[in-house]
Structures are given as structure tokens and as C-alpha cells.
PDB file of C-alpha atoms in Angstrom:
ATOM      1  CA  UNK A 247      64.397 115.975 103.440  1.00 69.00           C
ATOM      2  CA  UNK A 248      60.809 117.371 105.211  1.00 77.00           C
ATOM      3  CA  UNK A 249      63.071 119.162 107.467  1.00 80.00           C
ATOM      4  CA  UNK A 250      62.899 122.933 107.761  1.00 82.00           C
ATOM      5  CA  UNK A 251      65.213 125.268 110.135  1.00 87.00           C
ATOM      6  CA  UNK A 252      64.161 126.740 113.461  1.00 88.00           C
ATOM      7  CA  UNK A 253      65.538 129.927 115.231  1.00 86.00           C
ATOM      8  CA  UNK A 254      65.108 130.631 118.885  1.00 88.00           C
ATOM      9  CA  UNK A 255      66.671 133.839 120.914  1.00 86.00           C
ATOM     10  CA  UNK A 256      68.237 134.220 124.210  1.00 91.00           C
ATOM     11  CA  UNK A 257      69.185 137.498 125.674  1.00 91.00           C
ATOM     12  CA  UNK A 258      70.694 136.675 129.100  1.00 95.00           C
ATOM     13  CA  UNK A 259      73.314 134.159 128.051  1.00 90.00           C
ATOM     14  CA  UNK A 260      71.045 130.993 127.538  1.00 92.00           C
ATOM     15  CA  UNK A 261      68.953 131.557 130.923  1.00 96.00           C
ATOM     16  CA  UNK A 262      66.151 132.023 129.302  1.00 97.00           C
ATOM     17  CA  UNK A 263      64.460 131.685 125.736  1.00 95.00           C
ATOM     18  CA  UNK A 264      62.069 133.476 123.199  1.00 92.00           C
ATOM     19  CA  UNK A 265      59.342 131.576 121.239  1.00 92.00           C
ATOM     20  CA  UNK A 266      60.409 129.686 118.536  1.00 90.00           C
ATOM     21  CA  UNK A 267      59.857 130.385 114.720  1.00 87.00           C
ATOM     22  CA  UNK A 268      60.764 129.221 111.491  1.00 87.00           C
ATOM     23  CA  UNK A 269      62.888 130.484 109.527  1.00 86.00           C
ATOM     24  CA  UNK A 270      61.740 130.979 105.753  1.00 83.00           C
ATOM     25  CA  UNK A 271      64.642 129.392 104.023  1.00 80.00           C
ATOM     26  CA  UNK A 272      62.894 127.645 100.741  1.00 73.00           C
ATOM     27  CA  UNK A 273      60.463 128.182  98.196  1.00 69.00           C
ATOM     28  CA  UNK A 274      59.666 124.725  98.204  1.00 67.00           C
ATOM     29  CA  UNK A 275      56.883 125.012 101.045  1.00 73.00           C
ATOM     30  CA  UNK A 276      59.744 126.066 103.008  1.00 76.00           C
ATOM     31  CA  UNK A 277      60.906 122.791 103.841  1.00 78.00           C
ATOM     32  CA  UNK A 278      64.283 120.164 103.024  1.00 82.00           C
ATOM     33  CA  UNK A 279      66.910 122.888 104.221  1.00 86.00           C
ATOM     34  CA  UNK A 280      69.265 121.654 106.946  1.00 89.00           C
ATOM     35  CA  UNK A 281      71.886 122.929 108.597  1.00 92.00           C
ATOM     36  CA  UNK A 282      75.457 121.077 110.415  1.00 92.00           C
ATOM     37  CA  UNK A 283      77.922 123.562 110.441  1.00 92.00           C
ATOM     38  CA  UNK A 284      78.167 126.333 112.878  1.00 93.00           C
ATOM     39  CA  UNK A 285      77.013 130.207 111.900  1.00 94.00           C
ATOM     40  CA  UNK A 286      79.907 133.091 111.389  1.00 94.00           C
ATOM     41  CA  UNK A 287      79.372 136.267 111.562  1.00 91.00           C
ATOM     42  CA  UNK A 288      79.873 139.305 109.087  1.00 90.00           C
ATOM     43  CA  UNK A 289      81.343 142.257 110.327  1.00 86.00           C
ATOM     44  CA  UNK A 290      78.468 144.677 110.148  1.00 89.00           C
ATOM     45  CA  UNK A 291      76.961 142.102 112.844  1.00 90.00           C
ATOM     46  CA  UNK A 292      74.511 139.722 110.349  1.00 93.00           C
ATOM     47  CA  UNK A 293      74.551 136.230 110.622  1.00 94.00           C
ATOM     48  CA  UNK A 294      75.783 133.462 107.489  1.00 95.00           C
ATOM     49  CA  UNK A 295      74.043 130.298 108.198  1.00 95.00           C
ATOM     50  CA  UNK A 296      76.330 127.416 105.930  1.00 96.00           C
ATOM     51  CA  UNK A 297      72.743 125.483 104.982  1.00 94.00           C
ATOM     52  CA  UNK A 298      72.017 122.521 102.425  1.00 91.00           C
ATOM     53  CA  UNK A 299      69.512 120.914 100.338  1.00 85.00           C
ATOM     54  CA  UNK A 300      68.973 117.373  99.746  1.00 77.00           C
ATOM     55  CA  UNK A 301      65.310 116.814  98.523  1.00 72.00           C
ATOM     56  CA  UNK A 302      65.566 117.307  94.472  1.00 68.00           C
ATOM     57  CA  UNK A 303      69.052 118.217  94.508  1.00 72.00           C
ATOM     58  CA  UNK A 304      71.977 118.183  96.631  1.00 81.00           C
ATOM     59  CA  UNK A 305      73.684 121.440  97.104  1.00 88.00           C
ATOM     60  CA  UNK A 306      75.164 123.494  99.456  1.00 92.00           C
ATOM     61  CA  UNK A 307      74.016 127.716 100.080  1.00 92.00           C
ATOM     62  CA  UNK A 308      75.087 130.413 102.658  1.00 94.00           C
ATOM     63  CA  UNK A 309      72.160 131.949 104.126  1.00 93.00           C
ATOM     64  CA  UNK A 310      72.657 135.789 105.550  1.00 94.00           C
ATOM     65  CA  UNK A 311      70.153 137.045 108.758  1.00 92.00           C
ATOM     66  CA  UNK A 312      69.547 140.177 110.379  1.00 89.00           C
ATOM     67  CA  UNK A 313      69.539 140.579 113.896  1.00 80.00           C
ATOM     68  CA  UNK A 314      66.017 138.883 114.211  1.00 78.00           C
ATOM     69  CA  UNK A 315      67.065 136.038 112.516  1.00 80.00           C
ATOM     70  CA  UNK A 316      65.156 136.741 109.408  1.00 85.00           C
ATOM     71  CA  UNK A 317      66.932 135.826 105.668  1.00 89.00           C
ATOM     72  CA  UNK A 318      67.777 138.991 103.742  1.00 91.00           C
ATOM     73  CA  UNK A 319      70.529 136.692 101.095  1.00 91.00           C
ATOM     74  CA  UNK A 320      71.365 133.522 100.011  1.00 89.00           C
ATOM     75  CA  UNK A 321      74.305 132.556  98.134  1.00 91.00           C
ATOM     76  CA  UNK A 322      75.105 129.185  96.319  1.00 90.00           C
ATOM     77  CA  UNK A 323      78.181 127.831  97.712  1.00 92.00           C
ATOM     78  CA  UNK A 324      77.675 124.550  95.637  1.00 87.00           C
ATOM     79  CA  UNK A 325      75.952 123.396  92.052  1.00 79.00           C
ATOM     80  CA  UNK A 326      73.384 121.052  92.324  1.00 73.00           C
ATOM     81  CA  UNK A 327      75.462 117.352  93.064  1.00 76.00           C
ATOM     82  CA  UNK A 328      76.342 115.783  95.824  1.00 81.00           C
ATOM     83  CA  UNK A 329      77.837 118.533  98.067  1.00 87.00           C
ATOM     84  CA  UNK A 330      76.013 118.421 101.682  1.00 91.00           C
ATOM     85  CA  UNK A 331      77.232 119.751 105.283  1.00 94.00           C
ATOM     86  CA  UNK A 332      78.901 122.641 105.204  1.00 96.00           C
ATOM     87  CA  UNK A 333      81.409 124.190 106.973  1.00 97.00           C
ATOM     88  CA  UNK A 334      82.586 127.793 106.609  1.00 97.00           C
ATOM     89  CA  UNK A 335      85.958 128.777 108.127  1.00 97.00           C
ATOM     90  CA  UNK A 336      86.572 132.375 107.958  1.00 96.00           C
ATOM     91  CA  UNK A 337      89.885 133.348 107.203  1.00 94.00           C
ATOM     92  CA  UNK A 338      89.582 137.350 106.848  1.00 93.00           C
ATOM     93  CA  UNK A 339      87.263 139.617 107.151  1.00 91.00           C
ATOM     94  CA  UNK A 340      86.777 138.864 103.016  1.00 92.00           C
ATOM     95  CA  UNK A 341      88.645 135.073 102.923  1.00 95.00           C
ATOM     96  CA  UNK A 342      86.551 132.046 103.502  1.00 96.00           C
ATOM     97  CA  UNK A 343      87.116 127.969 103.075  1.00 97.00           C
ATOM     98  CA  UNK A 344      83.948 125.906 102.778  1.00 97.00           C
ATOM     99  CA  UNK A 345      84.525 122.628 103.043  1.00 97.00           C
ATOM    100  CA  UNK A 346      81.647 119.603 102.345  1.00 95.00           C
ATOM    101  CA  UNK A 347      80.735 116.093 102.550  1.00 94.00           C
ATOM    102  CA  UNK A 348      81.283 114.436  99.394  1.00 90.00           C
ATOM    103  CA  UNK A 349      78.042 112.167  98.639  1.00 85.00           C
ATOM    104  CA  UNK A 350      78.350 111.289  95.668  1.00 80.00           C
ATOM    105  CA  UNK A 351      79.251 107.772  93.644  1.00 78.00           C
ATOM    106  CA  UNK A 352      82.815 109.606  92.056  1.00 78.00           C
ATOM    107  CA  UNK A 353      85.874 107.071  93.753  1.00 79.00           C
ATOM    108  CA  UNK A 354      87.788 107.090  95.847  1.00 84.00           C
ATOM    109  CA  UNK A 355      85.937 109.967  97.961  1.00 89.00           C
ATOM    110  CA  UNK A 356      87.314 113.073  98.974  1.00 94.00           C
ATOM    111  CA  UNK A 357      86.565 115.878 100.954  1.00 95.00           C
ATOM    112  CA  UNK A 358      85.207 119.144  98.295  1.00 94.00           C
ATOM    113  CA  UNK A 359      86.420 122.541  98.929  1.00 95.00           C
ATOM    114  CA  UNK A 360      85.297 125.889  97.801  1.00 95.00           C
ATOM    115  CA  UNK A 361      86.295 129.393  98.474  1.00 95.00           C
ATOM    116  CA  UNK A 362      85.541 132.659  98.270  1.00 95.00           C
ATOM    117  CA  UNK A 363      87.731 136.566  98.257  1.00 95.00           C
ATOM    118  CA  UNK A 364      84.843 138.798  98.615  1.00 93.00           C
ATOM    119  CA  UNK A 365      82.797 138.061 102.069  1.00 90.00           C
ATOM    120  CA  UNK A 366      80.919 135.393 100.394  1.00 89.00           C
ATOM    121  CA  UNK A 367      79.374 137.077  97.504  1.00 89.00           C
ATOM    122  CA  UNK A 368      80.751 134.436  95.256  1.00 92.00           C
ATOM    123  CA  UNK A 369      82.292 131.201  95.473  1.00 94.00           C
ATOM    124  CA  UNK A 370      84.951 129.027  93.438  1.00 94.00           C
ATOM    125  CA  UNK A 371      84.223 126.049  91.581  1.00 92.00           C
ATOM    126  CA  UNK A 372      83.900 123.513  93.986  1.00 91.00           C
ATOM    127  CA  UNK A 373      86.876 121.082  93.765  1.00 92.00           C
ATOM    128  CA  UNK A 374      87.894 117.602  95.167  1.00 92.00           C
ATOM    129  CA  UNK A 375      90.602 118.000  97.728  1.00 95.00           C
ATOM    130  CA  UNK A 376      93.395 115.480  99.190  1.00 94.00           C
ATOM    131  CA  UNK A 377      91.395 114.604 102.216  1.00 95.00           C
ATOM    132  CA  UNK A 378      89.876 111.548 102.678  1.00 94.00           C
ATOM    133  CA  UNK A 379      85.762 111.158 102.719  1.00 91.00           C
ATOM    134  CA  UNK A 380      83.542 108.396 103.184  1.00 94.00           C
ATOM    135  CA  UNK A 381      80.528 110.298 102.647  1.00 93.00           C
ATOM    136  CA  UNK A 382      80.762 111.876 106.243  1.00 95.00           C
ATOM    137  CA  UNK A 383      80.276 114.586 108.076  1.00 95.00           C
ATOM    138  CA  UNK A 384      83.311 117.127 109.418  1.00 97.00           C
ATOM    139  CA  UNK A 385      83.728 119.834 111.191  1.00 98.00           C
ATOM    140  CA  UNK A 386      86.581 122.639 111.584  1.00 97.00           C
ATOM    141  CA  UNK A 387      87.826 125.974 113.135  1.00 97.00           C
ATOM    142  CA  UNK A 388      90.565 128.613 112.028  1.00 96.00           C
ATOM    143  CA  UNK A 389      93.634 129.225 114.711  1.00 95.00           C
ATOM    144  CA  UNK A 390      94.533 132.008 115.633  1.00 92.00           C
ATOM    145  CA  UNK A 391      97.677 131.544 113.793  1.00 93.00           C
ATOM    146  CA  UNK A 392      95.440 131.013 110.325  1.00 94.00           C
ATOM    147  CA  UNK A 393      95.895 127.500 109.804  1.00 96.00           C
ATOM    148  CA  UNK A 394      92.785 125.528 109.879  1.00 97.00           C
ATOM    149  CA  UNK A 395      92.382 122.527 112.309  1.00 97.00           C
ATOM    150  CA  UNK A 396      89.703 120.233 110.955  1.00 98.00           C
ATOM    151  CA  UNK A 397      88.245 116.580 112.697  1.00 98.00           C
ATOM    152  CA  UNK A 398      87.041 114.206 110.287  1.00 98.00           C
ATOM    153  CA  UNK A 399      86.912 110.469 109.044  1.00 97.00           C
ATOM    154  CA  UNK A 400      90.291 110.132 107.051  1.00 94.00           C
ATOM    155  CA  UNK A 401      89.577 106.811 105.483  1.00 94.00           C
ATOM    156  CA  UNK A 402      87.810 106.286 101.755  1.00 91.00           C
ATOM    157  CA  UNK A 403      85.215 103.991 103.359  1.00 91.00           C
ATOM    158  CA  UNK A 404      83.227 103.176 106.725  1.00 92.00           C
ATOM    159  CA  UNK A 405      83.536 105.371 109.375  1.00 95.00           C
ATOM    160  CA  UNK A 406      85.883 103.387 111.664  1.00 95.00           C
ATOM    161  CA  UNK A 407      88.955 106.047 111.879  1.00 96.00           C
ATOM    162  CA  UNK A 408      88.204 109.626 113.383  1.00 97.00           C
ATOM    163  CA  UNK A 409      91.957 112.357 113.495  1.00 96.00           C
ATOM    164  CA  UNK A 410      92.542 115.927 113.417  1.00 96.00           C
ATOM    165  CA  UNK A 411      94.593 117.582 110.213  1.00 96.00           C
ATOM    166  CA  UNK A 412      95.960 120.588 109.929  1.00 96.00           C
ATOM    167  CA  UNK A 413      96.813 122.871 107.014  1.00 96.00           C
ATOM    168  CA  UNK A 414      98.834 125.997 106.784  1.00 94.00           C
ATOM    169  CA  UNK A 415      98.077 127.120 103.478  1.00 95.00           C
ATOM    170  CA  UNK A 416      94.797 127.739 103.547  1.00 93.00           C
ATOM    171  CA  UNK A 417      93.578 124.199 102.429  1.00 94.00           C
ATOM    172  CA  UNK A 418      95.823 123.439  99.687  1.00 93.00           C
ATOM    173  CA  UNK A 419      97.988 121.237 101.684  1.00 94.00           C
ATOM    174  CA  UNK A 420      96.972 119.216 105.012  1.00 95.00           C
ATOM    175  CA  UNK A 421      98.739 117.144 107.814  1.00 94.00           C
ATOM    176  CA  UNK A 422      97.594 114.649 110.244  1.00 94.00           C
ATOM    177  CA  UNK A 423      98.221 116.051 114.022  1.00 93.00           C
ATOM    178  CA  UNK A 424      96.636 113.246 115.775  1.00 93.00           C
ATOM    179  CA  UNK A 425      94.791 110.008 115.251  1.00 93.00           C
ATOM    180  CA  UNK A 426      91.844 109.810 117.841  1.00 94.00           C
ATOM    181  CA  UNK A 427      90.066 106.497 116.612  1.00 94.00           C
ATOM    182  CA  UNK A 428      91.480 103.709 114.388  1.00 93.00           C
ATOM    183  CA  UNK A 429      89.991 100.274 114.425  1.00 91.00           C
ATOM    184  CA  UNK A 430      90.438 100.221 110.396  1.00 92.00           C
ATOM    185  CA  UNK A 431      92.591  96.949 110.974  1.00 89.00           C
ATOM    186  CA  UNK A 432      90.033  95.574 112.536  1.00 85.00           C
ATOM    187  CA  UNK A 433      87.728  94.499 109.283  1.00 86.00           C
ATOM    188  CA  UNK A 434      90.360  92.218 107.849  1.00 83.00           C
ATOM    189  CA  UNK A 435      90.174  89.947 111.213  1.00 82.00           C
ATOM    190  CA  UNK A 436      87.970  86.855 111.606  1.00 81.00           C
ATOM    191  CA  UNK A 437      84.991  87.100 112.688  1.00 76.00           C
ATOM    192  CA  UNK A 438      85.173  86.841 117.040  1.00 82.00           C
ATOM    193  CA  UNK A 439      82.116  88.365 118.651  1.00 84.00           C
ATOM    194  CA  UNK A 440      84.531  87.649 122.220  1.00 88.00           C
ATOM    195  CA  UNK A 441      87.281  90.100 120.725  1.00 86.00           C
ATOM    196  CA  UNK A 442      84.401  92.873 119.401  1.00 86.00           C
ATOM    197  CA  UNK A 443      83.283  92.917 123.232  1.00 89.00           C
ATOM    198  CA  UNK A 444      87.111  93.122 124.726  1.00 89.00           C
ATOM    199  CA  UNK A 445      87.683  95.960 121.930  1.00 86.00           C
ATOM    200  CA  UNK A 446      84.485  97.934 122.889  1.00 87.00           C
ATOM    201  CA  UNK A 447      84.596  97.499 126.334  1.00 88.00           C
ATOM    202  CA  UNK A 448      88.729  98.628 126.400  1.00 87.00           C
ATOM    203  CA  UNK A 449      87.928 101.829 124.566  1.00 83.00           C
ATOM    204  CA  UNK A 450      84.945 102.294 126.968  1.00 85.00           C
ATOM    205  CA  UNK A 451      87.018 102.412 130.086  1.00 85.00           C
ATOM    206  CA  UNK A 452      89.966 104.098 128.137  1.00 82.00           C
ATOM    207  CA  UNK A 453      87.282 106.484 127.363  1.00 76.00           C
ATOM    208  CA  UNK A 454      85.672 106.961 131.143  1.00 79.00           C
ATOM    209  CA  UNK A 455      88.488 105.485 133.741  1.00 81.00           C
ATOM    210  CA  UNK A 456      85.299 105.371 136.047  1.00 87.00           C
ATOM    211  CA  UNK A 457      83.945 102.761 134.211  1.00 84.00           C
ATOM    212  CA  UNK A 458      83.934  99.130 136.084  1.00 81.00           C
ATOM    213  CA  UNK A 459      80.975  97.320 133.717  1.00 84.00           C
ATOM    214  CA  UNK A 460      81.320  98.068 130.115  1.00 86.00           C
ATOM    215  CA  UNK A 461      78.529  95.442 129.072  1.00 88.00           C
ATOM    216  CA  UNK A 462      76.163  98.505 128.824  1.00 87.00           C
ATOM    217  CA  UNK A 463      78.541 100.263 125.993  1.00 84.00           C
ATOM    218  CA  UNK A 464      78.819  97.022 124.961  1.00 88.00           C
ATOM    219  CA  UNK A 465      75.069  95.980 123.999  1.00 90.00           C
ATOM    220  CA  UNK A 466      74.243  99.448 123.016  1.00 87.00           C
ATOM    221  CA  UNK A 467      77.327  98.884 120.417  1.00 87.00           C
ATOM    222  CA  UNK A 468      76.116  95.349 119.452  1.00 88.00           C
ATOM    223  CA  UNK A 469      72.776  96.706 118.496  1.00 88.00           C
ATOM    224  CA  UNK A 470      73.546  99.049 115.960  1.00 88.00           C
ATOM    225  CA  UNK A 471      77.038  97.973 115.023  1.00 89.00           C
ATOM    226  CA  UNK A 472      76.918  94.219 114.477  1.00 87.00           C
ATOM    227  CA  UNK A 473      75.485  93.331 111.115  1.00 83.00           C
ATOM    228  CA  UNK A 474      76.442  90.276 108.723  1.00 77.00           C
ATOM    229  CA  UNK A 475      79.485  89.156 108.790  1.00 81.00           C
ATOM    230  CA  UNK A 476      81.164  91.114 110.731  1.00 83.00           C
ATOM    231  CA  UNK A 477      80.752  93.675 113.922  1.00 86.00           C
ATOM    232  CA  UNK A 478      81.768  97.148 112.703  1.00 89.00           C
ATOM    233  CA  UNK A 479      83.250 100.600 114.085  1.00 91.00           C
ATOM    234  CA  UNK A 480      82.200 104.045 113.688  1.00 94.00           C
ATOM    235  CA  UNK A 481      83.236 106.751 115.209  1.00 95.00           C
ATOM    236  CA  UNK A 482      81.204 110.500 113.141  1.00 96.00           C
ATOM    237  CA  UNK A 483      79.757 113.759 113.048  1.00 96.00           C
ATOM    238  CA  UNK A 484      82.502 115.492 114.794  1.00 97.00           C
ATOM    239  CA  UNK A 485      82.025 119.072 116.001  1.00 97.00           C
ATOM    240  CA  UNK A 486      84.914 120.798 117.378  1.00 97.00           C
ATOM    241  CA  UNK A 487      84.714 124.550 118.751  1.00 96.00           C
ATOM    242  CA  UNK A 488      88.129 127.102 120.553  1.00 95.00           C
ATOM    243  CA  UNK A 489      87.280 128.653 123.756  1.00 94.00           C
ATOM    244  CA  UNK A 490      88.382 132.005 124.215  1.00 90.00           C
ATOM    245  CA  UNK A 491      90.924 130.940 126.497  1.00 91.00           C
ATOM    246  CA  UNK A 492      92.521 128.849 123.799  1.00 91.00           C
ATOM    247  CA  UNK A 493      91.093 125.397 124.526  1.00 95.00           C
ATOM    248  CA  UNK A 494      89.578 122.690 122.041  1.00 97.00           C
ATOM    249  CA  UNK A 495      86.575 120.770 122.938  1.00 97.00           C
ATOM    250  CA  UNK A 496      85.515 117.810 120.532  1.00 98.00           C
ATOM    251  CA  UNK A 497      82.362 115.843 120.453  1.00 97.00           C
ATOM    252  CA  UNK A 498      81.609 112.980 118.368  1.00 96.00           C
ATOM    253  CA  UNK A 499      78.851 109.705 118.365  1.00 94.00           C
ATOM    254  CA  UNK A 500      81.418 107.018 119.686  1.00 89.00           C
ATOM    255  CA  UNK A 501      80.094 103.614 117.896  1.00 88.00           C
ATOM    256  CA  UNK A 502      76.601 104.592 118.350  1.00 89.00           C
ATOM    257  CA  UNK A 503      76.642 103.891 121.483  1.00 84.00           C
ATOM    258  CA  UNK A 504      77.012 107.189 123.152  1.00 83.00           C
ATOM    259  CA  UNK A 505      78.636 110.903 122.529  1.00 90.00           C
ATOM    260  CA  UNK A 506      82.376 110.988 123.014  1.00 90.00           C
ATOM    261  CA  UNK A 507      83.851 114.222 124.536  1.00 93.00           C
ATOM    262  CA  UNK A 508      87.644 115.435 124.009  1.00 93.00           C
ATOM    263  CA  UNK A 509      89.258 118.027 125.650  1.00 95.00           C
ATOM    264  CA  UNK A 510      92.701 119.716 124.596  1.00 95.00           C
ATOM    265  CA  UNK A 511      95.186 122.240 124.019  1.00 94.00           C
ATOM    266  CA  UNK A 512      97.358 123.858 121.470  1.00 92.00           C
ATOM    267  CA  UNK A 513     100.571 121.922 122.963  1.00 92.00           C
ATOM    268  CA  UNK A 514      99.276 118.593 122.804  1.00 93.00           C
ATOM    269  CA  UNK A 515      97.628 119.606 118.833  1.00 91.00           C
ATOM    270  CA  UNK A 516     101.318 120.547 118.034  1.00 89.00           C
ATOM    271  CA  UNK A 517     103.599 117.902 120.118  1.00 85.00           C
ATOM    272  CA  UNK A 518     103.818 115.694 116.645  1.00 74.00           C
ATOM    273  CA  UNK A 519     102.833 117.622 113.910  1.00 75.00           C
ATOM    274  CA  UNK A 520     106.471 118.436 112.493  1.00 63.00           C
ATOM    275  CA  UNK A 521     106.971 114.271 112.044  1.00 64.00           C
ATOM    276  CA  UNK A 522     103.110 114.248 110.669  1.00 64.00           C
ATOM    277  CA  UNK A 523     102.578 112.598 107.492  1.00 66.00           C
ATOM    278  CA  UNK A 524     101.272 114.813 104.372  1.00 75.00           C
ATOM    279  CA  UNK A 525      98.302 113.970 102.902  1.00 74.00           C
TER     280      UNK A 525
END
């Protein structure tokens, strides 16, 4: 919540770098404004920041920049709650789907959406949509086909199942393309520290053929996984980006032990989705 938002500049593709300033984002001695999703772009070439608040309020704003980074709007994309990380997929040049992490104590969790028709100006009532949230992070991109691909935790609590959805009506409607991570099954077995290290060090090597000794992942697992009773699973904060050639590139914190990178295409996002399940 002390937090405050930094911009830096690079003119020759990320060679080099300018100095680093802050950006002046809150009246609140400029401080408590963070930012998870990634920046779009307006046509006339500013900059929308998706930004949140979490220090007296939770709540989730759009910040507009110039060229040198500096604010020149802000627009609430959230009332005061328990709305935090957003991501803005842009739809049309005046068509935009915000989607947040639900923090808040309403059950079961979902995933809150909000929208807007005119570039952002204004935004819908937020409501609570038929994805699955355990108070966690997601992230999400727009195909070139318009439907919207999003990674997230599709499970009402822990974080111990990670897939990609799809919807192709802007948001109203979503189906599961692929399940990445599922250990969910996994917290109704007895407790067997041996079977936690077979488990981690199997998804290790699944993960990395060139792995030989897992015991590394392993302990780095144990140490921030295994609390009373049980040894747990969490696989979160995806971030998923398109190349220009058409590839997807996923990264996500892989049990806390290290960051998990995924590499595919639109063939393999599409191979099952006409059998997927509805959510």
C-alpha cells in the first residue's frame, strides 16, 4: 500500500534507458497506486495505464499519459470495494472489457467484469461474472478473431489449478481451452510428505526435461508451500502476451518455487475447444 508507480523510457528498443521518475498518480502523497495489467494504447497515441488502489479503499482506475509519461486523466473503472488488478482488453477502437480480482468476503468468488462503449470515458457497473476467483490475479489478451483468451485460477479457493478460457461473446459466456495445472485432488489425500516430493519433483522434470535432481525445486517448494496439515499447490499471477507472428507466451510463479514459462500456438489453443466445457 506505500507503493507508488515508476516510468522509465527507452528509445532504441530497450538498449538503453532514461532516468527514472515517478509518476504523480495520487493525491494521497502520491503513494498506494499499483499497477498488474499491461498498458493499451488510444489511437491518438496516449497511453491507459489499468492502475489500483488498496490503502483506504480498494478500487480499480484507468490512468491516461502523454508521450512523456505524464497523467493528463483518470477514470474510475471500479467503486470503492474489493476490485484490484486490472486488466483492460480492447475490443475496438471504442469497446473495452476490464476484468478484476475479486477480494472481497462475497462467496463463492468470481471473477468482476466491467465495460465500457466510449474509449473509456465511462464504465458499467461492475458485475460478478461466471469465472471462477480465489482472490487471484489474471491476465488476458484479445485474438485477432475478437474472442478473448484469458489465464487464470479457475477454482473458488487456493490457487492449486491454473487453465486458459476462452469467450466469443465478448465476456458474457466463457470456455475452458486447456487445463495447465491441476493438483486440486490433491488436498483431499492423506497427509505423505514422500508423495508431495514425487509430485513436485515429476512436474519439475515434466516442466524442464533437462532436469536430473529435482531436490532443489523440491526444498524451495517445501519452504513456502508446506504448512499445517498439509503441503499445498499454487500455481498464480499469470501474464500472457501474442507476438506479432501469432504466438502465445505464458509466465506464471510455479509453486513458489520458480517462474514457469509456456510457449504456444493458435492450433494447439483450439485442438479441444469445440468438446470444452461451458462455464
Amino acid at each position: 500500500g506505500g507503493s507508488a508507480i515508476n516510468a522509465v523510457a527507452s528509445r532504441d528498443g530497450g538498449e538503453t534507458w532514461g532516468p527514472t521518475r515517478r509518476l504523480v498518480s495520487s493525491p494521497f502523497l502520491n503513494l498506494s497506486t499499483m499497477v498488474r495489467g499491461e498498458p493499451v494504447q488510444y489511437a491518438d497515441g496516449t497511453i491507459g495505464l489499468p492502475v489500483y488502489q488498496n490503502l483506504l479503499g480498494s478500487f480499480a482506475e484507468l490512468l491516461r499519459l502523454d508521450g512523456s509519461g505524464a497523467v493528463i486523466d483518470r477514470q474510475r473503472v471500479s467503486d470503492a470495494g474489493s476490485c484490484l488488478q486490472p486488466i483492460v482488453l480492447v475490443r475496438s477502437p471504442t469497446e473495452a472489457l476490464a476484468l478484476l480480482r475479486n477480494a472481497g468476503a462475497d462467496q463463492p468468488q468470481r471473477v468482476i467484469g466491467t465495460s465500457t462503449r466510449d474509449a473509456g470515458r465511462s464504465w458499467a457497473p461492475p458485475v460478478r461474472l461466471p469465472l471462477l476467483n480465489p482472490d487471484a490475479a489474471l491476465s488476458g489478451v484479445v485474438l485477432p478473431d475478437g474472442r478473448i483468451l484469458v489465464a487464470l485460477n479457475d477454482v473458488e479457493v487456493e490457487r492449486d489449478a491454473l487453465s486458459l478460457v476462452v469467450s466469443s461473446d465478448g465476456g458474457v459466456t466463457w470456455r475452458t481451452a486447456r487445463q495447465l495445472e491441476g493438483q486440486v485432488t490433491a488436498r483431499e489425500l492423506p497427509v505423505d510428505d514422500a508423495r508431495y516430493d514425487r509430485t513436485v519433483e515429476a512436474l519439475a522434470r515434466a516442466t524442464d526435461a533437462r532436469v536430473r535432481d529435482a531436490r532443489a525445486w523440491v526444498d524451495s517448494s517445501r519452504r513456502f508451500m508446506c504448512w499445517e496439515p498439509r503441503c499445498h499447490f499454487e500455481f498464480s499471477y499469470p501474464f500472457v502476451v501474442q507476438t506479432r507472428r501469432g504466438e502465445f507466451h505464458l509466465v506464471y510463479t510455479w509453486n513458489r518455487a520458480f517462474i514457469k514459462h509456456v510457449q504456444f500456438n493458435q492450433a494447439w489453443l483450439d485442438h479441444d475447444l469445440s468438446d470444452a466445457r461451458p462455464h
